[in-house]
Amino acid sequence: MEVRDFLYNYTNIFFSEAVNETILVENWEETDFDHRYVEYASILVKIKDECFAPGVTDEKIIETLTHHKDHIVNLFNQKMKENFIDEFNKSGIDNKKADQFMPQNAFYSDRINCNVLKIFREFEESTLK
Protein backbone atom coordinates (compact mmCIF):
# COMPACT_ATOMS: atom_id res chain seq x y z
CA MET A 1 0.00 0.00 0.00
CA GLU A 2 1.29 3.43 -0.90
CA VAL A 3 1.80 5.84 2.00
CA ARG A 4 -0.84 8.19 0.57
CA ASP A 5 -3.34 5.30 0.53
CA PHE A 6 -2.38 4.38 4.07
CA LEU A 7 -2.95 7.96 5.24
CA TYR A 8 -6.33 8.03 3.54
CA ASN A 9 -7.36 4.73 5.14
CA TYR A 10 -5.88 5.72 8.50
CA THR A 11 -7.94 8.91 8.47
CA ASN A 12 -11.08 7.35 7.06
CA ILE A 13 -11.12 4.24 9.25
CA PHE A 14 -9.37 5.13 12.51
CA PHE A 15 -8.50 8.81 12.95
CA SER A 16 -11.98 10.19 12.31
CA GLU A 17 -13.35 8.00 15.12
CA ALA A 18 -10.49 8.93 17.46
CA VAL A 19 -11.23 12.63 16.92
CA ASN A 20 -14.98 12.09 17.40
CA GLU A 21 -14.25 10.23 20.63
CA THR A 22 -12.07 13.02 21.99
CA ILE A 23 -14.47 15.81 21.06
CA LEU A 24 -17.51 14.06 22.51
CA VAL A 25 -15.76 13.13 25.75
CA GLU A 26 -14.52 16.72 26.05
CA ASN A 27 -18.06 18.00 25.60
CA TRP A 28 -19.56 15.55 28.08
CA GLU A 29 -17.01 16.17 30.79
CA GLU A 30 -16.62 19.87 29.98
CA THR A 31 -12.87 19.53 30.33
CA ASP A 32 -9.97 20.02 27.98
CA PHE A 33 -8.36 16.92 26.51
CA ASP A 34 -5.58 18.76 24.64
CA HIS A 35 -3.13 16.04 25.69
CA ARG A 36 -4.99 13.62 23.43
CA TYR A 37 -4.32 15.77 20.39
CA VAL A 38 -0.60 15.57 21.08
CA GLU A 39 -0.85 11.78 21.35
CA TYR A 40 -2.31 11.54 17.84
CA ALA A 41 1.15 11.90 16.27
CA SER A 42 2.63 9.06 18.30
CA ILE A 43 -0.42 6.90 17.58
CA LEU A 44 0.02 7.53 13.84
CA VAL A 45 3.68 6.48 13.99
CA LYS A 46 2.87 3.38 16.06
CA ILE A 47 0.11 2.23 13.73
CA LYS A 48 2.16 3.11 10.62
CA ASP A 49 5.08 1.02 11.92
CA GLU A 50 2.70 -1.85 12.65
CA CYS A 51 1.14 -1.63 9.20
CA PHE A 52 4.38 -1.28 7.25
CA ALA A 53 6.22 -4.11 8.98
CA PRO A 54 7.72 -6.63 6.56
CA GLY A 55 5.21 -9.00 5.04
CA VAL A 56 2.08 -7.04 5.99
CA THR A 57 -0.46 -7.12 3.18
CA ASP A 58 -2.86 -4.35 2.18
CA GLU A 59 -5.72 -6.44 3.55
CA LYS A 60 -3.90 -6.81 6.87
CA ILE A 61 -3.41 -3.04 7.02
CA ILE A 62 -7.15 -2.50 6.64
CA GLU A 63 -7.79 -5.17 9.30
CA THR A 64 -5.32 -3.46 11.65
CA LEU A 65 -6.89 -0.03 11.16
CA THR A 66 -10.36 -1.49 11.64
CA HIS A 67 -9.21 -3.28 14.81
CA HIS A 68 -7.87 -0.02 16.28
CA LYS A 69 -11.06 1.81 15.23
CA ASP A 70 -13.24 -0.85 16.84
CA HIS A 71 -11.21 -0.55 20.03
CA ILE A 72 -11.79 3.23 20.15
CA VAL A 73 -15.51 2.77 19.47
CA ASN A 74 -15.83 0.15 22.22
CA LEU A 75 -13.98 2.33 24.74
CA PHE A 76 -16.15 5.30 23.85
CA ASN A 77 -19.38 3.33 24.10
CA GLN A 78 -18.33 1.89 27.44
CA LYS A 79 -17.32 5.33 28.80
CA MET A 80 -20.52 6.99 27.64
CA LYS A 81 -22.69 4.18 29.02
CA GLU A 82 -20.95 4.68 32.38
CA ASN A 83 -21.64 8.42 32.15
CA PHE A 84 -25.29 7.77 31.31
CA ILE A 85 -25.67 5.35 34.22
CA ASP A 86 -24.10 7.91 36.56
CA GLU A 87 -26.70 10.44 35.40
CA PHE A 88 -29.48 7.90 35.90
CA ASN A 89 -28.13 7.16 39.38
CA LYS A 90 -28.26 10.86 40.24
CA SER A 91 -31.98 10.71 39.44
CA GLY A 92 -32.45 7.75 41.80
CA ILE A 93 -32.49 5.04 39.13
CA ASP A 94 -30.43 1.95 39.96
CA ASN A 95 -27.98 0.38 37.50
CA LYS A 96 -30.33 -2.40 36.41
CA LYS A 97 -33.14 0.00 35.55
CA ALA A 98 -30.67 2.45 34.02
CA ASP A 99 -29.57 -0.25 31.62
CA GLN A 100 -33.22 -0.80 30.64
CA PHE A 101 -33.78 2.93 30.14
CA MET A 102 -30.66 3.38 28.01
CA PRO A 103 -31.68 4.96 24.69
CA GLN A 104 -31.35 2.14 22.14
CA ASN A 105 -30.24 4.42 19.31
CA ALA A 106 -27.37 5.98 21.29
CA PHE A 107 -24.60 3.55 20.38
CA TYR A 108 -23.35 1.89 17.22
CA SER A 109 -21.05 -1.09 17.17
CA ASP A 110 -19.07 -0.03 14.11
CA ARG A 111 -18.61 3.72 14.68
CA ILE A 112 -19.15 6.48 17.19
CA ASN A 113 -22.60 7.98 17.10
CA CYS A 114 -21.88 11.71 16.85
CA ASN A 115 -25.42 12.42 18.03
CA VAL A 116 -25.02 10.52 21.30
CA LEU A 117 -24.97 13.67 23.46
CA LYS A 118 -28.03 15.08 21.75
CA ILE A 119 -29.86 11.75 22.08
CA PHE A 120 -29.09 11.54 25.76
CA ARG A 121 -30.04 15.16 26.46
CA GLU A 122 -33.37 14.70 24.67
CA PHE A 123 -33.95 11.48 26.60
CA GLU A 124 -32.96 13.16 29.86
CA GLU A 125 -35.30 16.09 29.27
CA SER A 126 -38.25 13.88 28.40
CA THR A 127 -37.69 11.08 30.93
CA LEU A 128 -35.43 12.01 33.84
CA LYS A 129 -36.88 15.41 34.60
PDB file of C-alpha atoms in Angstrom:
ATOM      1  CA  MET A   1       0.000   0.000   0.000  1.00  0.00           C
ATOM      2  CA  GLU A   2       1.295   3.434  -0.899  1.00  0.00           C
ATOM      3  CA  VAL A   3       1.801   5.840   2.000  1.00  0.00           C
ATOM      4  CA  ARG A   4      -0.836   8.186   0.566  1.00  0.00           C
ATOM      5  CA  ASP A   5      -3.343   5.300   0.526  1.00  0.00           C
ATOM      6  CA  PHE A   6      -2.379   4.375   4.070  1.00  0.00           C
ATOM      7  CA  LEU A   7      -2.946   7.960   5.236  1.00  0.00           C
ATOM      8  CA  TYR A   8      -6.334   8.032   3.542  1.00  0.00           C
ATOM      9  CA  ASN A   9      -7.365   4.729   5.137  1.00  0.00           C
ATOM     10  CA  TYR A  10      -5.878   5.722   8.498  1.00  0.00           C
ATOM     11  CA  THR A  11      -7.943   8.910   8.474  1.00  0.00           C
ATOM     12  CA  ASN A  12     -11.084   7.350   7.062  1.00  0.00           C
ATOM     13  CA  ILE A  13     -11.120   4.243   9.253  1.00  0.00           C
ATOM     14  CA  PHE A  14      -9.371   5.133  12.512  1.00  0.00           C
ATOM     15  CA  PHE A  15      -8.501   8.808  12.947  1.00  0.00           C
ATOM     16  CA  SER A  16     -11.983  10.188  12.305  1.00  0.00           C
ATOM     17  CA  GLU A  17     -13.348   7.995  15.115  1.00  0.00           C
ATOM     18  CA  ALA A  18     -10.495   8.932  17.456  1.00  0.00           C
ATOM     19  CA  VAL A  19     -11.231  12.631  16.924  1.00  0.00           C
ATOM     20  CA  ASN A  20     -14.976  12.088  17.400  1.00  0.00           C
ATOM     21  CA  GLU A  21     -14.252  10.233  20.625  1.00  0.00           C
ATOM     22  CA  THR A  22     -12.071  13.020  21.986  1.00  0.00           C
ATOM     23  CA  ILE A  23     -14.474  15.808  21.059  1.00  0.00           C
ATOM     24  CA  LEU A  24     -17.511  14.064  22.507  1.00  0.00           C
ATOM     25  CA  VAL A  25     -15.758  13.129  25.752  1.00  0.00           C
ATOM     26  CA  GLU A  26     -14.516  16.722  26.048  1.00  0.00           C
ATOM     27  CA  ASN A  27     -18.060  18.001  25.601  1.00  0.00           C
ATOM     28  CA  TRP A  28     -19.555  15.551  28.082  1.00  0.00           C
ATOM     29  CA  GLU A  29     -17.009  16.173  30.793  1.00  0.00           C
ATOM     30  CA  GLU A  30     -16.619  19.870  29.984  1.00  0.00           C
ATOM     31  CA  THR A  31     -12.869  19.535  30.328  1.00  0.00           C
ATOM     32  CA  ASP A  32      -9.971  20.021  27.976  1.00  0.00           C
ATOM     33  CA  PHE A  33      -8.364  16.923  26.509  1.00  0.00           C
ATOM     34  CA  ASP A  34      -5.577  18.757  24.637  1.00  0.00           C
ATOM     35  CA  HIS A  35      -3.131  16.038  25.687  1.00  0.00           C
ATOM     36  CA  ARG A  36      -4.990  13.621  23.428  1.00  0.00           C
ATOM     37  CA  TYR A  37      -4.322  15.769  20.390  1.00  0.00           C
ATOM     38  CA  VAL A  38      -0.596  15.575  21.079  1.00  0.00           C
ATOM     39  CA  GLU A  39      -0.852  11.776  21.348  1.00  0.00           C
ATOM     40  CA  TYR A  40      -2.309  11.539  17.836  1.00  0.00           C
ATOM     41  CA  ALA A  41       1.150  11.904  16.266  1.00  0.00           C
ATOM     42  CA  SER A  42       2.625   9.064  18.300  1.00  0.00           C
ATOM     43  CA  ILE A  43      -0.422   6.901  17.576  1.00  0.00           C
ATOM     44  CA  LEU A  44       0.022   7.527  13.842  1.00  0.00           C
ATOM     45  CA  VAL A  45       3.676   6.481  13.992  1.00  0.00           C
ATOM     46  CA  LYS A  46       2.872   3.380  16.061  1.00  0.00           C
ATOM     47  CA  ILE A  47       0.110   2.227  13.732  1.00  0.00           C
ATOM     48  CA  LYS A  48       2.157   3.108  10.622  1.00  0.00           C
ATOM     49  CA  ASP A  49       5.075   1.020  11.917  1.00  0.00           C
ATOM     50  CA  GLU A  50       2.703  -1.848  12.648  1.00  0.00           C
ATOM     51  CA  CYS A  51       1.137  -1.632   9.199  1.00  0.00           C
ATOM     52  CA  PHE A  52       4.378  -1.279   7.250  1.00  0.00           C
ATOM     53  CA  ALA A  53       6.218  -4.109   8.979  1.00  0.00           C
ATOM     54  CA  PRO A  54       7.725  -6.628   6.555  1.00  0.00           C
ATOM     55  CA  GLY A  55       5.206  -9.002   5.041  1.00  0.00           C
ATOM     56  CA  VAL A  56       2.081  -7.042   5.992  1.00  0.00           C
ATOM     57  CA  THR A  57      -0.463  -7.118   3.180  1.00  0.00           C
ATOM     58  CA  ASP A  58      -2.865  -4.352   2.183  1.00  0.00           C
ATOM     59  CA  GLU A  59      -5.717  -6.442   3.553  1.00  0.00           C
ATOM     60  CA  LYS A  60      -3.900  -6.811   6.872  1.00  0.00           C
ATOM     61  CA  ILE A  61      -3.409  -3.038   7.020  1.00  0.00           C
ATOM     62  CA  ILE A  62      -7.153  -2.503   6.642  1.00  0.00           C
ATOM     63  CA  GLU A  63      -7.787  -5.171   9.302  1.00  0.00           C
ATOM     64  CA  THR A  64      -5.321  -3.458  11.651  1.00  0.00           C
ATOM     65  CA  LEU A  65      -6.888  -0.025  11.163  1.00  0.00           C
ATOM     66  CA  THR A  66     -10.355  -1.488  11.641  1.00  0.00           C
ATOM     67  CA  HIS A  67      -9.205  -3.281  14.806  1.00  0.00           C
ATOM     68  CA  HIS A  68      -7.875  -0.016  16.278  1.00  0.00           C
ATOM     69  CA  LYS A  69     -11.056   1.811  15.233  1.00  0.00           C
ATOM     70  CA  ASP A  70     -13.236  -0.848  16.841  1.00  0.00           C
ATOM     71  CA  HIS A  71     -11.205  -0.546  20.029  1.00  0.00           C
ATOM     72  CA  ILE A  72     -11.787   3.233  20.151  1.00  0.00           C
ATOM     73  CA  VAL A  73     -15.512   2.772  19.471  1.00  0.00           C
ATOM     74  CA  ASN A  74     -15.830   0.150  22.225  1.00  0.00           C
ATOM     75  CA  LEU A  75     -13.978   2.328  24.737  1.00  0.00           C
ATOM     76  CA  PHE A  76     -16.146   5.301  23.846  1.00  0.00           C
ATOM     77  CA  ASN A  77     -19.384   3.333  24.102  1.00  0.00           C
ATOM     78  CA  GLN A  78     -18.325   1.893  27.443  1.00  0.00           C
ATOM     79  CA  LYS A  79     -17.319   5.329  28.797  1.00  0.00           C
ATOM     80  CA  MET A  80     -20.516   6.992  27.640  1.00  0.00           C
ATOM     81  CA  LYS A  81     -22.691   4.179  29.022  1.00  0.00           C
ATOM     82  CA  GLU A  82     -20.954   4.677  32.381  1.00  0.00           C
ATOM     83  CA  ASN A  83     -21.635   8.421  32.146  1.00  0.00           C
ATOM     84  CA  PHE A  84     -25.288   7.767  31.310  1.00  0.00           C
ATOM     85  CA  ILE A  85     -25.669   5.347  34.216  1.00  0.00           C
ATOM     86  CA  ASP A  86     -24.096   7.910  36.557  1.00  0.00           C
ATOM     87  CA  GLU A  87     -26.696  10.437  35.405  1.00  0.00           C
ATOM     88  CA  PHE A  88     -29.477   7.902  35.899  1.00  0.00           C
ATOM     89  CA  ASN A  89     -28.132   7.158  39.385  1.00  0.00           C
ATOM     90  CA  LYS A  90     -28.258  10.864  40.241  1.00  0.00           C
ATOM     91  CA  SER A  91     -31.980  10.712  39.443  1.00  0.00           C
ATOM     92  CA  GLY A  92     -32.451   7.751  41.799  1.00  0.00           C
ATOM     93  CA  ILE A  93     -32.493   5.045  39.126  1.00  0.00           C
ATOM     94  CA  ASP A  94     -30.434   1.948  39.962  1.00  0.00           C
ATOM     95  CA  ASN A  95     -27.975   0.385  37.505  1.00  0.00           C
ATOM     96  CA  LYS A  96     -30.326  -2.401  36.413  1.00  0.00           C
ATOM     97  CA  LYS A  97     -33.137   0.004  35.552  1.00  0.00           C
ATOM     98  CA  ALA A  98     -30.670   2.447  34.018  1.00  0.00           C
ATOM     99  CA  ASP A  99     -29.570  -0.254  31.617  1.00  0.00           C
ATOM    100  CA  GLN A 100     -33.218  -0.802  30.642  1.00  0.00           C
ATOM    101  CA  PHE A 101     -33.784   2.933  30.138  1.00  0.00           C
ATOM    102  CA  MET A 102     -30.665   3.384  28.008  1.00  0.00           C
ATOM    103  CA  PRO A 103     -31.676   4.958  24.686  1.00  0.00           C
ATOM    104  CA  GLN A 104     -31.353   2.139  22.139  1.00  0.00           C
ATOM    105  CA  ASN A 105     -30.242   4.422  19.314  1.00  0.00           C
ATOM    106  CA  ALA A 106     -27.372   5.981  21.289  1.00  0.00           C
ATOM    107  CA  PHE A 107     -24.596   3.549  20.376  1.00  0.00           C
ATOM    108  CA  TYR A 108     -23.354   1.893  17.215  1.00  0.00           C
ATOM    109  CA  SER A 109     -21.046  -1.095  17.174  1.00  0.00           C
ATOM    110  CA  ASP A 110     -19.068  -0.031  14.109  1.00  0.00           C
ATOM    111  CA  ARG A 111     -18.611   3.717  14.680  1.00  0.00           C
ATOM    112  CA  ILE A 112     -19.150   6.481  17.192  1.00  0.00           C
ATOM    113  CA  ASN A 113     -22.603   7.980  17.097  1.00  0.00           C
ATOM    114  CA  CYS A 114     -21.878  11.709  16.850  1.00  0.00           C
ATOM    115  CA  ASN A 115     -25.420  12.417  18.029  1.00  0.00           C
ATOM    116  CA  VAL A 116     -25.021  10.519  21.304  1.00  0.00           C
ATOM    117  CA  LEU A 117     -24.969  13.668  23.460  1.00  0.00           C
ATOM    118  CA  LYS A 118     -28.034  15.077  21.746  1.00  0.00           C
ATOM    119  CA  ILE A 119     -29.865  11.749  22.077  1.00  0.00           C
ATOM    120  CA  PHE A 120     -29.086  11.537  25.761  1.00  0.00           C
ATOM    121  CA  ARG A 121     -30.035  15.157  26.456  1.00  0.00           C
ATOM    122  CA  GLU A 122     -33.373  14.696  24.668  1.00  0.00           C
ATOM    123  CA  PHE A 123     -33.952  11.478  26.600  1.00  0.00           C
ATOM    124  CA  GLU A 124     -32.964  13.159  29.864  1.00  0.00           C
ATOM    125  CA  GLU A 125     -35.300  16.091  29.271  1.00  0.00           C
ATOM    126  CA  SER A 126     -38.255  13.881  28.401  1.00  0.00           C
ATOM    127  CA  THR A 127     -37.694  11.081  30.933  1.00  0.00           C
ATOM    128  CA  LEU A 128     -35.435  12.005  33.845  1.00  0.00           C
ATOM    129  CA  LYS A 129     -36.876  15.406  34.596  1.00  0.00           C
TER     130      LYS A 129
END
